[in-house]
Amino acid sequence: MPGLLKNAHRLLDFTTCLLQESHHTFYINGPFLANSDLLLTCDPANVNYILSKNFTNYSKRPEFVKIFDILGEGIFNSDGHLWEIHRKTTVSLFNNARFYYLLQKTVMGKVEKGLIPVLNHVWKHGIEVDLQDIFQRLTFDNISSLLLDHDPQTLTLDSPDIPYLKAITAVEEAWLYRHILPESIWKLQNWIGLGREKRLKEAWEAIDKYIYTCISMKREQVVRTTSPHMPSADEDDKLDWTTAYMELAYKESMGSPDKFLRDTLFGLMAAGRDTTSAALSWFFWLLWKNPLVESKILEEIRKNLHTNELKSWMLFNKKEELHKLVYLHGALCETLRLYPSVPLNHKAPTQPDILPSGHRVDKNSKIVLSFYSMGRMESIWGKDCLEFKPERWITKKGEIKHEPSYKFTAFNAGPRSCVGKNISLTQMKIVATSIISTYRVQVIEGHPIVPRDSVVLEMKYGLKVRLSKRTECSDPTSQE
């Protein structure tokens, strides 16, 4: 515990050092009577066992639900029949052919009308800009459009201050400290209204206000469009998420359908915004540090998409176009290996168990899986594990190399693996290609890059950059 307190500012790297010195599994003893003992592990065998092989023994325990109480009855906080209904419905919608079309249309539309105008303005005026903030606004607009059928238009030249955006950050910081602090302490802070718990309460109100307003707007729209005097929507052009979840809410909720709908949508929105924006931020920072990688990605874009125009996003009409970008795919996977958007996973057994590593865990023991540490283990990824090498994701035939999910855990593993994996990768590829083919991103000299104290691996101080316009023949490795 003294070590944890001393290294609280670098918690992920400190725990990685502990795991390196203890053969991937370490037992942490918290203060006496504080009920904060936990088992920390990044052993692939343990991860595979907990998330897949013995999945039923590691369900969502009451302690987990307490920490993530703001998620309510959503997919990330539910178990059993309710979780199965959530997952079945979500997977069904994600796999709908119309959804992929809607996803591309939404993302490309936001790139054209939001991202490109903002970046052009930044470039023309030589402005320093927080690229992470731009990505957060971009992904928030996209996920709101997809799930709530409402574009809040936060990615504009005036960058409006939306309470919901700051609220999510406050929630995720509070979640992390609820893992570290004894429950009695954070509950007392919540009751009194202090620190992060106070900010969490305020954030909860902002989130509810936004989502319930969107639900109300959508319900009014449904009433209007079902009127015999109104024309029906074009089914080939639209996949109505909110209406589908409204039907699920009235069918499955135990209490208020609106509350159930709010919980469902909030969980998906939180996951869809921050995980993707965080990954894009780390990706462009790594490209800046590795100009040869950027040069290879640019060469791949120009070779496979035949683009000499600034609006490269116009080329994405089919899935096949994105599948050609093998090296870009490898670079994104390499980014997520080193900087997984969700660096930690919290589990607890319903019955006593013995892990493959030989460690015993009692009923309700706290177990933390460190996905962040897994990417930094020589025994898992080799002696070059700290290097940024997209090549490790490409086979000798030039195809994408697939790694087991219990080794590459950026999208979780087992029955609870991320249902939005393809959505996230698709959005990142479109955004990355749009920026790389048009601009050179230069991180401001001396700008500190450190992880935020949060359950999502964001940059604490953002990603401050300047942009320069790329010419057809420009090379990222040049000093120009």
GROMACS .gro file of C-alpha atoms in nm:
model
  480
    1MET     CA    1   0.000   0.000   0.000
    2PRO     CA    2   0.279   0.255   0.070
    3GLY     CA    3   0.416   0.175  -0.276
    4LEU     CA    4   0.077   0.232  -0.437
    5LEU     CA    5   0.033   0.565  -0.262
    6LYS     CA    6   0.384   0.680  -0.355
    7ASN     CA    7   0.331   0.587  -0.719
    8ALA     CA    8  -0.031   0.697  -0.754
    9HIS     CA    9   0.073   0.939  -1.031
   10ARG     CA   10   0.206   0.647  -1.240
   11LEU     CA   11  -0.019   0.367  -1.128
   12LEU     CA   12  -0.022   0.166  -1.451
   13ASP     CA   13   0.356   0.166  -1.493
   14PHE     CA   14   0.412   0.091  -1.124
   15THR     CA   15   0.183  -0.212  -1.130
   16THR     CA   16   0.353  -0.323  -1.453
   17CYS     CA   17   0.688  -0.323  -1.270
   18LEU     CA   18   0.535  -0.531  -0.991
   19LEU     CA   19   0.402  -0.782  -1.240
   20GLN     CA   20   0.733  -0.804  -1.425
   21GLU     CA   21   0.912  -0.889  -1.101
   22SER     CA   22   0.652  -1.139  -0.979
   23HIS     CA   23   0.601  -1.359  -1.288
   24HIS     CA   24   0.280  -1.182  -1.400
   25THR     CA   25   0.073  -1.221  -1.079
   26PHE     CA   26   0.095  -1.018  -0.760
   27TYR     CA   27  -0.113  -1.013  -0.443
   28ILE     CA   28  -0.169  -0.668  -0.292
   29ASN     CA   29  -0.251  -0.640   0.078
   30GLY     CA   30  -0.457  -0.332   0.159
   31PRO     CA   31  -0.496  -0.168   0.502
   32PHE     CA   32  -0.633  -0.390   0.780
   33LEU     CA   33  -1.015  -0.408   0.786
   34ALA     CA   34  -1.037  -0.192   0.471
   35ASN     CA   35  -1.144  -0.485   0.250
   36SER     CA   36  -0.909  -0.364  -0.024
   37ASP     CA   37  -0.693  -0.673  -0.081
   38LEU     CA   38  -0.671  -0.772  -0.447
   39LEU     CA   39  -0.496  -1.004  -0.687
   40LEU     CA   40  -0.330  -0.829  -0.981
   41THR     CA   41  -0.246  -1.039  -1.286
   42CYS     CA   42  -0.149  -1.012  -1.653
   43ASP     CA   43  -0.081  -1.382  -1.703
   44PRO     CA   44  -0.244  -1.484  -2.037
   45ALA     CA   45  -0.338  -1.823  -1.889
   46ASN     CA   46  -0.517  -1.653  -1.598
   47VAL     CA   47  -0.685  -1.405  -1.833
   48ASN     CA   48  -0.805  -1.684  -2.062
   49TYR     CA   49  -0.930  -1.886  -1.765
   50ILE     CA   50  -1.120  -1.597  -1.604
   51LEU     CA   51  -1.267  -1.445  -1.919
   52SER     CA   52  -1.334  -1.764  -2.116
   53LYS     CA   53  -1.276  -2.109  -1.971
   54ASN     CA   54  -1.439  -2.047  -1.632
   55PHE     CA   55  -1.644  -1.745  -1.737
   56THR     CA   56  -1.954  -1.845  -1.536
   57ASN     CA   57  -1.764  -1.825  -1.205
   58TYR     CA   58  -1.656  -1.464  -1.269
   59SER     CA   59  -1.982  -1.277  -1.312
   60LYS     CA   60  -2.064  -0.919  -1.222
   61ARG     CA   61  -2.057  -0.914  -0.842
   62PRO     CA   62  -2.244  -0.662  -0.621
   63GLU     CA   63  -1.914  -0.477  -0.561
   64PHE     CA   64  -1.877  -0.418  -0.934
   65VAL     CA   65  -2.235  -0.292  -0.964
   66LYS     CA   66  -2.175  -0.051  -0.674
   67ILE     CA   67  -1.863   0.096  -0.835
   68PHE     CA   68  -2.036   0.140  -1.172
   69ASP     CA   69  -2.378   0.230  -1.032
   70ILE     CA   70  -2.428   0.507  -1.287
   71LEU     CA   71  -2.449   0.239  -1.561
   72GLY     CA   72  -2.768   0.100  -1.407
   73GLU     CA   73  -2.915  -0.196  -1.600
   74GLY     CA   74  -2.701  -0.150  -1.911
   75ILE     CA   75  -2.502  -0.422  -2.086
   76PHE     CA   76  -2.180  -0.356  -1.890
   77ASN     CA   77  -2.346  -0.382  -1.549
   78SER     CA   78  -2.585  -0.671  -1.610
   79ASP     CA   79  -2.558  -1.049  -1.583
   80GLY     CA   80  -2.757  -1.360  -1.664
   81HIS     CA   81  -3.073  -1.331  -1.870
   82LEU     CA   82  -3.067  -0.951  -1.886
   83TRP     CA   83  -2.709  -0.947  -2.016
   84GLU     CA   84  -2.795  -1.212  -2.277
   85ILE     CA   85  -3.086  -1.000  -2.400
   86HIS     CA   86  -2.865  -0.691  -2.418
   87ARG     CA   87  -2.590  -0.867  -2.608
   88LYS     CA   88  -2.825  -1.048  -2.846
   89THR     CA   89  -3.002  -0.724  -2.936
   90THR     CA   90  -2.680  -0.524  -2.975
   91VAL     CA   91  -2.504  -0.789  -3.183
   92SER     CA   92  -2.811  -0.824  -3.404
   93LEU     CA   93  -2.815  -0.450  -3.473
   94PHE     CA   94  -2.438  -0.427  -3.526
   95ASN     CA   95  -2.444  -0.716  -3.773
   96ASN     CA   96  -2.727  -0.568  -3.976
   97ALA     CA   97  -2.601  -0.480  -4.325
   98ARG     CA   98  -2.777  -0.144  -4.309
   99PHE     CA   99  -2.589  -0.056  -3.993
  100TYR     CA  100  -2.248  -0.067  -4.162
  101TYR     CA  101  -2.380   0.159  -4.435
  102LEU     CA  102  -2.520   0.397  -4.173
  103LEU     CA  103  -2.190   0.388  -3.982
  104GLN     CA  104  -1.987   0.483  -4.289
  105LYS     CA  105  -2.234   0.751  -4.389
  106THR     CA  106  -2.234   0.902  -4.040
  107VAL     CA  107  -1.856   0.899  -3.995
  108MET     CA  108  -1.782   1.030  -4.345
  109GLY     CA  109  -2.045   1.301  -4.306
  110LYS     CA  110  -1.888   1.415  -3.979
  111VAL     CA  111  -1.541   1.410  -4.135
  112GLU     CA  112  -1.662   1.625  -4.425
  113LYS     CA  113  -1.874   1.874  -4.233
  114GLY     CA  114  -1.696   1.872  -3.896
  115LEU     CA  115  -1.338   1.741  -3.890
  116ILE     CA  116  -1.203   1.880  -4.220
  117PRO     CA  117  -1.336   2.237  -4.170
  118VAL     CA  118  -1.198   2.247  -3.814
  119LEU     CA  119  -0.856   2.114  -3.913
  120ASN     CA  120  -0.838   2.348  -4.213
  121HIS     CA  121  -0.910   2.641  -3.982
  122VAL     CA  122  -0.639   2.524  -3.741
  123TRP     CA  123  -0.388   2.488  -4.024
  124LYS     CA  124  -0.463   2.822  -4.193
  125HIS     CA  125  -0.431   3.019  -3.870
  126GLY     CA  126  -0.135   2.826  -3.726
  127ILE     CA  127  -0.331   2.747  -3.411
  128GLU     CA  128  -0.225   2.502  -3.143
  129VAL     CA  129  -0.510   2.257  -3.089
  130ASP     CA  130  -0.588   1.967  -2.856
  131LEU     CA  131  -0.630   1.677  -3.096
  132GLN     CA  132  -0.769   1.455  -2.822
  133ASP     CA  133  -1.051   1.704  -2.761
  134ILE     CA  134  -1.127   1.706  -3.135
  135PHE     CA  135  -1.144   1.325  -3.138
  136GLN     CA  136  -1.371   1.322  -2.834
  137ARG     CA  137  -1.610   1.565  -3.001
  138LEU     CA  138  -1.596   1.370  -3.326
  139THR     CA  139  -1.675   1.035  -3.167
  140PHE     CA  140  -1.941   1.187  -2.940
  141ASP     CA  141  -2.123   1.338  -3.238
  142ASN     CA  142  -2.098   1.007  -3.423
  143ILE     CA  143  -2.220   0.785  -3.139
  144SER     CA  144  -2.504   1.026  -3.058
  145SER     CA  145  -2.613   1.023  -3.421
  146LEU     CA  146  -2.601   0.643  -3.438
  147LEU     CA  147  -2.767   0.563  -3.104
  148LEU     CA  148  -2.990   0.863  -3.035
  149ASP     CA  149  -3.056   0.979  -3.390
  150HIS     CA  150  -2.937   1.321  -3.275
  151ASP     CA  151  -2.621   1.507  -3.381
  152PRO     CA  152  -2.523   1.752  -3.101
  153GLN     CA  153  -2.271   1.917  -3.341
  154THR     CA  154  -1.996   1.966  -3.085
  155LEU     CA  155  -1.723   1.944  -3.352
  156THR     CA  156  -1.751   2.291  -3.501
  157LEU     CA  157  -1.525   2.595  -3.528
  158ASP     CA  158  -1.663   2.748  -3.209
  159SER     CA  159  -1.631   2.416  -3.011
  160PRO     CA  160  -1.940   2.466  -2.790
  161ASP     CA  161  -1.911   2.374  -2.424
  162ILE     CA  162  -2.136   2.070  -2.374
  163PRO     CA  163  -2.175   1.960  -2.008
  164TYR     CA  164  -2.204   1.594  -2.115
  165LEU     CA  165  -1.847   1.594  -2.252
  166LYS     CA  166  -1.690   1.697  -1.922
  167ALA     CA  167  -1.930   1.475  -1.730
  168ILE     CA  168  -1.796   1.153  -1.885
  169THR     CA  169  -1.439   1.242  -1.784
  170ALA     CA  170  -1.547   1.305  -1.423
  171VAL     CA  171  -1.732   0.972  -1.415
  172GLU     CA  172  -1.435   0.772  -1.543
  173GLU     CA  173  -1.195   0.931  -1.295
  174ALA     CA  174  -1.431   0.850  -1.007
  175TRP     CA  175  -1.457   0.489  -1.127
  176LEU     CA  176  -1.080   0.443  -1.105
  177TYR     CA  177  -1.058   0.577  -0.750
  178ARG     CA  178  -1.350   0.361  -0.641
  179HIS     CA  179  -1.129   0.065  -0.734
  180ILE     CA  180  -0.842   0.196  -0.521
  181LEU     CA  181  -1.016   0.347  -0.217
  182PRO     CA  182  -1.198   0.132   0.042
  183GLU     CA  183  -1.572   0.134  -0.023
  184SER     CA  184  -1.642   0.297   0.313
  185ILE     CA  185  -1.425   0.596   0.219
  186TRP     CA  186  -1.571   0.671  -0.123
  187LYS     CA  187  -1.924   0.613   0.005
  188LEU     CA  188  -1.862   0.867   0.282
  189GLN     CA  189  -1.728   1.114   0.026
  190ASN     CA  190  -2.036   1.052  -0.185
  191TRP     CA  191  -2.269   1.112   0.110
  192ILE     CA  192  -2.091   1.431   0.218
  193GLY     CA  193  -2.030   1.550  -0.137
  194LEU     CA  194  -1.652   1.578  -0.158
  195GLY     CA  195  -1.388   1.553  -0.431
  196ARG     CA  196  -1.443   1.318  -0.720
  197GLU     CA  197  -1.767   1.187  -0.570
  198LYS     CA  198  -1.911   1.538  -0.577
  199ARG     CA  199  -1.808   1.577  -0.941
  200LEU     CA  200  -1.959   1.234  -1.013
  201LYS     CA  201  -2.299   1.347  -0.878
  202GLU     CA  202  -2.288   1.662  -1.090
  203ALA     CA  203  -2.183   1.457  -1.395
  204TRP     CA  204  -2.467   1.211  -1.337
  205GLU     CA  205  -2.718   1.497  -1.354
  206ALA     CA  206  -2.566   1.631  -1.680
  207ILE     CA  207  -2.569   1.286  -1.840
  208ASP     CA  208  -2.930   1.217  -1.742
  209LYS     CA  209  -3.042   1.555  -1.870
  210TYR     CA  210  -2.884   1.499  -2.211
  211ILE     CA  211  -2.998   1.140  -2.265
  212TYR     CA  212  -3.353   1.185  -2.132
  213THR     CA  213  -3.394   1.493  -2.352
  214CYS     CA  214  -3.285   1.293  -2.657
  215ILE     CA  215  -3.520   1.007  -2.564
  216SER     CA  216  -3.810   1.251  -2.534
  217MET     CA  217  -3.725   1.408  -2.873
  218LYS     CA  218  -3.706   1.064  -3.031
  219ARG     CA  219  -4.039   0.956  -2.884
  220GLU     CA  220  -4.206   1.266  -3.030
  221GLN     CA  221  -4.045   1.192  -3.367
  222VAL     CA  222  -4.174   0.832  -3.359
  223VAL     CA  223  -4.525   0.957  -3.288
  224ARG     CA  224  -4.506   1.201  -3.581
  225THR     CA  225  -4.362   0.953  -3.831
  226THR     CA  226  -4.617   0.683  -3.744
  227SER     CA  227  -4.898   0.925  -3.818
  228PRO     CA  228  -5.097   0.825  -4.132
  229HIS     CA  229  -5.036   1.176  -4.265
  230MET     CA  230  -4.655   1.139  -4.250
  231PRO     CA  231  -4.442   0.958  -4.512
  232SER     CA  232  -4.250   0.652  -4.391
  233ALA     CA  233  -3.871   0.659  -4.360
  234ASP     CA  234  -3.654   0.501  -4.625
  235GLU     CA  235  -3.568   0.161  -4.474
  236ASP     CA  236  -3.265   0.119  -4.700
  237ASP     CA  237  -3.113   0.436  -4.561
  238LYS     CA  238  -3.195   0.407  -4.195
  239LEU     CA  239  -3.153   0.166  -3.907
  240ASP     CA  240  -3.340   0.308  -3.611
  241TRP     CA  241  -3.142   0.217  -3.300
  242THR     CA  242  -3.340   0.421  -3.053
  243THR     CA  243  -3.673   0.277  -3.158
  244ALA     CA  244  -3.532  -0.077  -3.141
  245TYR     CA  245  -3.410  -0.017  -2.787
  246MET     CA  246  -3.737   0.148  -2.691
  247GLU     CA  247  -3.912  -0.176  -2.780
  248LEU     CA  248  -3.654  -0.371  -2.577
  249ALA     CA  249  -3.702  -0.136  -2.281
  250TYR     CA  250  -4.078  -0.189  -2.266
  251LYS     CA  251  -4.031  -0.563  -2.304
  252GLU     CA  252  -3.744  -0.634  -2.062
  253SER     CA  253  -3.726  -0.359  -1.798
  254MET     CA  254  -3.832  -0.439  -1.443
  255GLY     CA  255  -3.909  -0.078  -1.358
  256SER     CA  256  -3.925   0.236  -1.569
  257PRO     CA  257  -3.877   0.171  -1.943
  258ASP     CA  258  -3.720   0.515  -1.982
  259LYS     CA  259  -3.467   0.439  -1.706
  260PHE     CA  260  -3.382   0.106  -1.871
  261LEU     CA  261  -3.343   0.280  -2.207
  262ARG     CA  262  -3.124   0.547  -2.051
  263ASP     CA  263  -2.899   0.283  -1.892
  264THR     CA  264  -2.869   0.089  -2.216
  265LEU     CA  265  -2.784   0.390  -2.429
  266PHE     CA  266  -2.546   0.550  -2.179
  267GLY     CA  267  -2.329   0.239  -2.149
  268LEU     CA  268  -2.296   0.207  -2.526
  269MET     CA  269  -2.232   0.580  -2.569
  270ALA     CA  270  -1.961   0.591  -2.302
  271ALA     CA  271  -1.784   0.295  -2.462
  272GLY     CA  272  -1.830   0.424  -2.815
  273ARG     CA  273  -1.693   0.773  -2.750
  274ASP     CA  274  -1.396   0.752  -2.519
  275THR     CA  275  -1.236   0.423  -2.619
  276THR     CA  276  -1.212   0.526  -2.984
  277SER     CA  277  -1.101   0.885  -2.920
  278ALA     CA  278  -0.834   0.765  -2.673
  279ALA     CA  279  -0.699   0.512  -2.924
  280LEU     CA  280  -0.680   0.776  -3.199
  281SER     CA  281  -0.492   1.014  -2.968
  282TRP     CA  282  -0.225   0.758  -2.878
  283PHE     CA  283  -0.206   0.651  -3.244
  284PHE     CA  284  -0.117   1.000  -3.371
  285TRP     CA  285   0.129   1.054  -3.087
  286LEU     CA  286   0.305   0.728  -3.177
  287LEU     CA  287   0.309   0.828  -3.545
  288TRP     CA  288   0.476   1.155  -3.452
  289LYS     CA  289   0.743   0.960  -3.262
  290ASN     CA  290   0.781   0.708  -3.547
  291PRO     CA  291   0.785   0.901  -3.880
  292LEU     CA  292   0.893   0.592  -4.077
  293VAL     CA  293   0.570   0.420  -3.977
  294GLU     CA  294   0.371   0.725  -4.087
  295SER     CA  295   0.557   0.723  -4.419
  296LYS     CA  296   0.462   0.357  -4.481
  297ILE     CA  297   0.097   0.426  -4.396
  298LEU     CA  298   0.091   0.723  -4.635
  299GLU     CA  299   0.248   0.511  -4.909
  300GLU     CA  300  -0.013   0.239  -4.850
  301ILE     CA  301  -0.298   0.491  -4.870
  302ARG     CA  302  -0.173   0.638  -5.197
  303LYS     CA  303  -0.102   0.297  -5.349
  304ASN     CA  304  -0.426   0.122  -5.260
  305LEU     CA  305  -0.677   0.406  -5.264
  306HIS     CA  306  -0.521   0.606  -5.550
  307THR     CA  307  -0.587   0.932  -5.375
  308ASN     CA  308  -0.420   1.261  -5.459
  309GLU     CA  309  -0.714   1.465  -5.335
  310LEU     CA  310  -0.756   1.620  -4.994
  311LYS     CA  311  -1.099   1.469  -4.931
  312SER     CA  312  -0.975   1.111  -4.917
  313TRP     CA  313  -1.274   1.009  -4.711
  314MET     CA  314  -1.484   1.019  -5.031
  315LEU     CA  315  -1.325   0.692  -5.141
  316PHE     CA  316  -1.477   0.482  -4.867
  317ASN     CA  317  -1.778   0.328  -5.036
  318LYS     CA  318  -1.717  -0.037  -4.950
  319LYS     CA  319  -1.566  -0.247  -4.674
  320GLU     CA  320  -1.311  -0.374  -4.925
  321GLU     CA  321  -1.151  -0.030  -4.948
  322LEU     CA  322  -1.061  -0.037  -4.579
  323HIS     CA  323  -0.944  -0.398  -4.592
  324LYS     CA  324  -0.666  -0.296  -4.831
  325LEU     CA  325  -0.502  -0.090  -4.556
  326VAL     CA  326  -0.317  -0.378  -4.390
  327TYR     CA  327  -0.027  -0.172  -4.253
  328LEU     CA  328  -0.266   0.087  -4.109
  329HIS     CA  329  -0.459  -0.194  -3.942
  330GLY     CA  330  -0.135  -0.323  -3.793
  331ALA     CA  331  -0.044   0.023  -3.665
  332LEU     CA  332  -0.382   0.060  -3.495
  333CYS     CA  333  -0.350  -0.285  -3.332
  334GLU     CA  334   0.003  -0.198  -3.219
  335THR     CA  335  -0.130   0.123  -3.065
  336LEU     CA  336  -0.396  -0.072  -2.874
  337ARG     CA  337  -0.141  -0.331  -2.763
  338LEU     CA  338   0.070  -0.062  -2.595
  339TYR     CA  339  -0.217   0.169  -2.496
  340PRO     CA  340  -0.540  -0.033  -2.460
  341SER     CA  341  -0.833   0.203  -2.422
  342VAL     CA  342  -0.955   0.007  -2.119
  343PRO     CA  343  -0.629  -0.076  -1.937
  344LEU     CA  344  -0.778  -0.270  -1.644
  345ASN     CA  345  -1.060  -0.522  -1.596
  346HIS     CA  346  -1.217  -0.597  -1.258
  347LYS     CA  347  -1.344  -0.947  -1.174
  348ALA     CA  348  -1.455  -1.148  -0.868
  349PRO     CA  349  -1.532  -1.522  -0.836
  350THR     CA  350  -1.867  -1.643  -0.710
  351GLN     CA  351  -1.697  -1.956  -0.571
  352PRO     CA  352  -1.340  -2.023  -0.444
  353ASP     CA  353  -1.104  -2.111  -0.725
  354ILE     CA  354  -0.744  -2.187  -0.818
  355LEU     CA  355  -0.602  -1.995  -1.115
  356PRO     CA  356  -0.372  -2.158  -1.372
  357SER     CA  357  -0.083  -1.968  -1.209
  358GLY     CA  358  -0.152  -2.165  -0.889
  359HIS     CA  359  -0.289  -1.868  -0.695
  360ARG     CA  360  -0.595  -1.933  -0.480
  361VAL     CA  361  -0.884  -1.690  -0.484
  362ASP     CA  362  -1.163  -1.689  -0.229
  363LYS     CA  363  -1.528  -1.616  -0.295
  364ASN     CA  364  -1.571  -1.247  -0.384
  365SER     CA  365  -1.194  -1.187  -0.400
  366LYS     CA  366  -1.101  -0.877  -0.596
  367ILE     CA  367  -0.909  -0.958  -0.913
  368VAL     CA  368  -0.770  -0.694  -1.148
  369LEU     CA  369  -0.657  -0.796  -1.496
  370SER     CA  370  -0.396  -0.550  -1.625
  371PHE     CA  371  -0.432  -0.535  -2.002
  372TYR     CA  372  -0.189  -0.241  -2.005
  373SER     CA  373   0.082  -0.455  -1.849
  374MET     CA  374   0.027  -0.745  -2.089
  375GLY     CA  375   0.153  -0.537  -2.382
  376ARG     CA  376   0.475  -0.468  -2.194
  377MET     CA  377   0.576  -0.822  -2.105
  378GLU     CA  378   0.877  -0.972  -2.288
  379SER     CA  379   0.751  -1.322  -2.218
  380ILE     CA  380   0.429  -1.242  -2.407
  381TRP     CA  381   0.542  -1.015  -2.693
  382GLY     CA  382   0.919  -1.063  -2.709
  383LYS     CA  383   1.220  -0.850  -2.623
  384ASP     CA  384   1.096  -0.573  -2.854
  385CYS     CA  385   0.765  -0.547  -2.665
  386LEU     CA  386   0.815  -0.175  -2.591
  387GLU     CA  387   0.878  -0.089  -2.957
  388PHE     CA  388   0.605   0.038  -3.186
  389LYS     CA  389   0.618  -0.218  -3.469
  390PRO     CA  390   0.310  -0.256  -3.691
  391GLU     CA  391   0.502  -0.531  -3.874
  392ARG     CA  392   0.432  -0.773  -3.590
  393TRP     CA  393   0.068  -0.775  -3.707
  394ILE     CA  394   0.145  -0.866  -4.069
  395THR     CA  395   0.217  -1.217  -4.199
  396LYS     CA  396   0.488  -1.305  -4.453
  397LYS     CA  397   0.214  -1.310  -4.717
  398GLY     CA  398   0.127  -0.950  -4.637
  399GLU     CA  399  -0.199  -1.033  -4.463
  400ILE     CA  400  -0.330  -0.929  -4.122
  401LYS     CA  401  -0.200  -1.153  -3.844
  402HIS     CA  402  -0.456  -1.248  -3.581
  403GLU     CA  403  -0.354  -1.295  -3.217
  404PRO     CA  404  -0.562  -1.477  -2.951
  405SER     CA  405  -0.793  -1.240  -2.764
  406TYR     CA  406  -0.646  -1.351  -2.428
  407LYS     CA  407  -0.306  -1.225  -2.552
  408PHE     CA  408  -0.428  -0.913  -2.734
  409THR     CA  409  -0.693  -0.798  -2.487
  410ALA     CA  410  -0.771  -0.450  -2.618
  411PHE     CA  411  -1.123  -0.569  -2.704
  412ASN     CA  412  -1.159  -0.798  -2.401
  413ALA     CA  413  -1.199  -1.175  -2.447
  414GLY     CA  414  -1.452  -1.454  -2.407
  415PRO     CA  415  -1.831  -1.413  -2.405
  416ARG     CA  416  -1.798  -1.047  -2.301
  417SER     CA  417  -1.563  -0.952  -2.584
  418CYS     CA  418  -1.632  -0.609  -2.730
  419VAL     CA  419  -1.928  -0.612  -2.970
  420GLY     CA  420  -1.815  -0.280  -3.116
  421LYS     CA  421  -1.466  -0.389  -3.227
  422ASN     CA  422  -1.532  -0.359  -3.600
  423ILE     CA  423  -1.718  -0.032  -3.551
  424SER     CA  424  -1.424   0.119  -3.365
  425LEU     CA  425  -1.165   0.000  -3.617
  426THR     CA  426  -1.375   0.123  -3.910
  427GLN     CA  427  -1.414   0.468  -3.758
  428MET     CA  428  -1.043   0.491  -3.670
  429LYS     CA  429  -0.936   0.389  -4.022
  430ILE     CA  430  -1.158   0.648  -4.189
  431VAL     CA  431  -1.045   0.926  -3.954
  432ALA     CA  432  -0.677   0.827  -3.962
  433THR     CA  433  -0.670   0.808  -4.343
  434SER     CA  434  -0.846   1.141  -4.377
  435ILE     CA  435  -0.591   1.316  -4.157
  436ILE     CA  436  -0.273   1.138  -4.267
  437SER     CA  437  -0.338   1.191  -4.639
  438THR     CA  438  -0.401   1.562  -4.583
  439TYR     CA  439  -0.194   1.687  -4.287
  440ARG     CA  440   0.127   1.638  -4.098
  441VAL     CA  441   0.066   1.637  -3.724
  442GLN     CA  442   0.340   1.791  -3.510
  443VAL     CA  443   0.316   1.755  -3.132
  444ILE     CA  444   0.407   2.075  -2.947
  445GLU     CA  445   0.760   2.054  -2.810
  446GLY     CA  446   0.767   1.995  -2.436
  447HIS     CA  447   0.400   1.905  -2.413
  448PRO     CA  448   0.365   1.638  -2.139
  449ILE     CA  449   0.213   1.306  -2.248
  450VAL     CA  450   0.097   1.102  -1.949
  451PRO     CA  451  -0.212   0.884  -1.886
  452ARG     CA  452  -0.509   1.035  -1.706
  453ASP     CA  453  -0.618   0.880  -1.375
  454SER     CA  454  -0.918   0.710  -1.528
  455VAL     CA  455  -1.058   0.370  -1.625
  456VAL     CA  456  -1.017   0.484  -1.986
  457LEU     CA  457  -0.658   0.540  -2.101
  458GLU     CA  458  -0.680   0.902  -2.208
  459MET     CA  459  -0.403   1.163  -2.206
  460LYS     CA  460  -0.410   1.370  -1.889
  461TYR     CA  461  -0.316   1.697  -2.059
  462GLY     CA  462  -0.458   1.621  -2.401
  463LEU     CA  463  -0.256   1.608  -2.725
  464LYS     CA  464  -0.149   1.961  -2.822
  465VAL     CA  465  -0.042   1.979  -3.187
  466ARG     CA  466   0.014   2.203  -3.488
  467LEU     CA  467  -0.081   2.103  -3.841
  468SER     CA  468   0.090   2.154  -4.175
  469LYS     CA  469  -0.064   2.076  -4.512
  470ARG     CA  470   0.076   1.773  -4.690
  471THR     CA  471   0.167   1.795  -5.057
  472GLU     CA  472   0.142   1.499  -5.293
  473CYS     CA  473   0.514   1.427  -5.274
  474SER     CA  474   0.577   1.519  -4.911
  475ASP     CA  475   0.750   1.263  -4.689
  476PRO     CA  476   0.673   1.238  -4.315
  477THR     CA  477   1.042   1.161  -4.247
  478SER     CA  478   1.157   1.492  -4.394
  479GLN     CA  479   1.233   1.787  -4.171
  480GLU     CA  480   1.043   2.032  -4.390
   0.00000   0.00000   0.00000
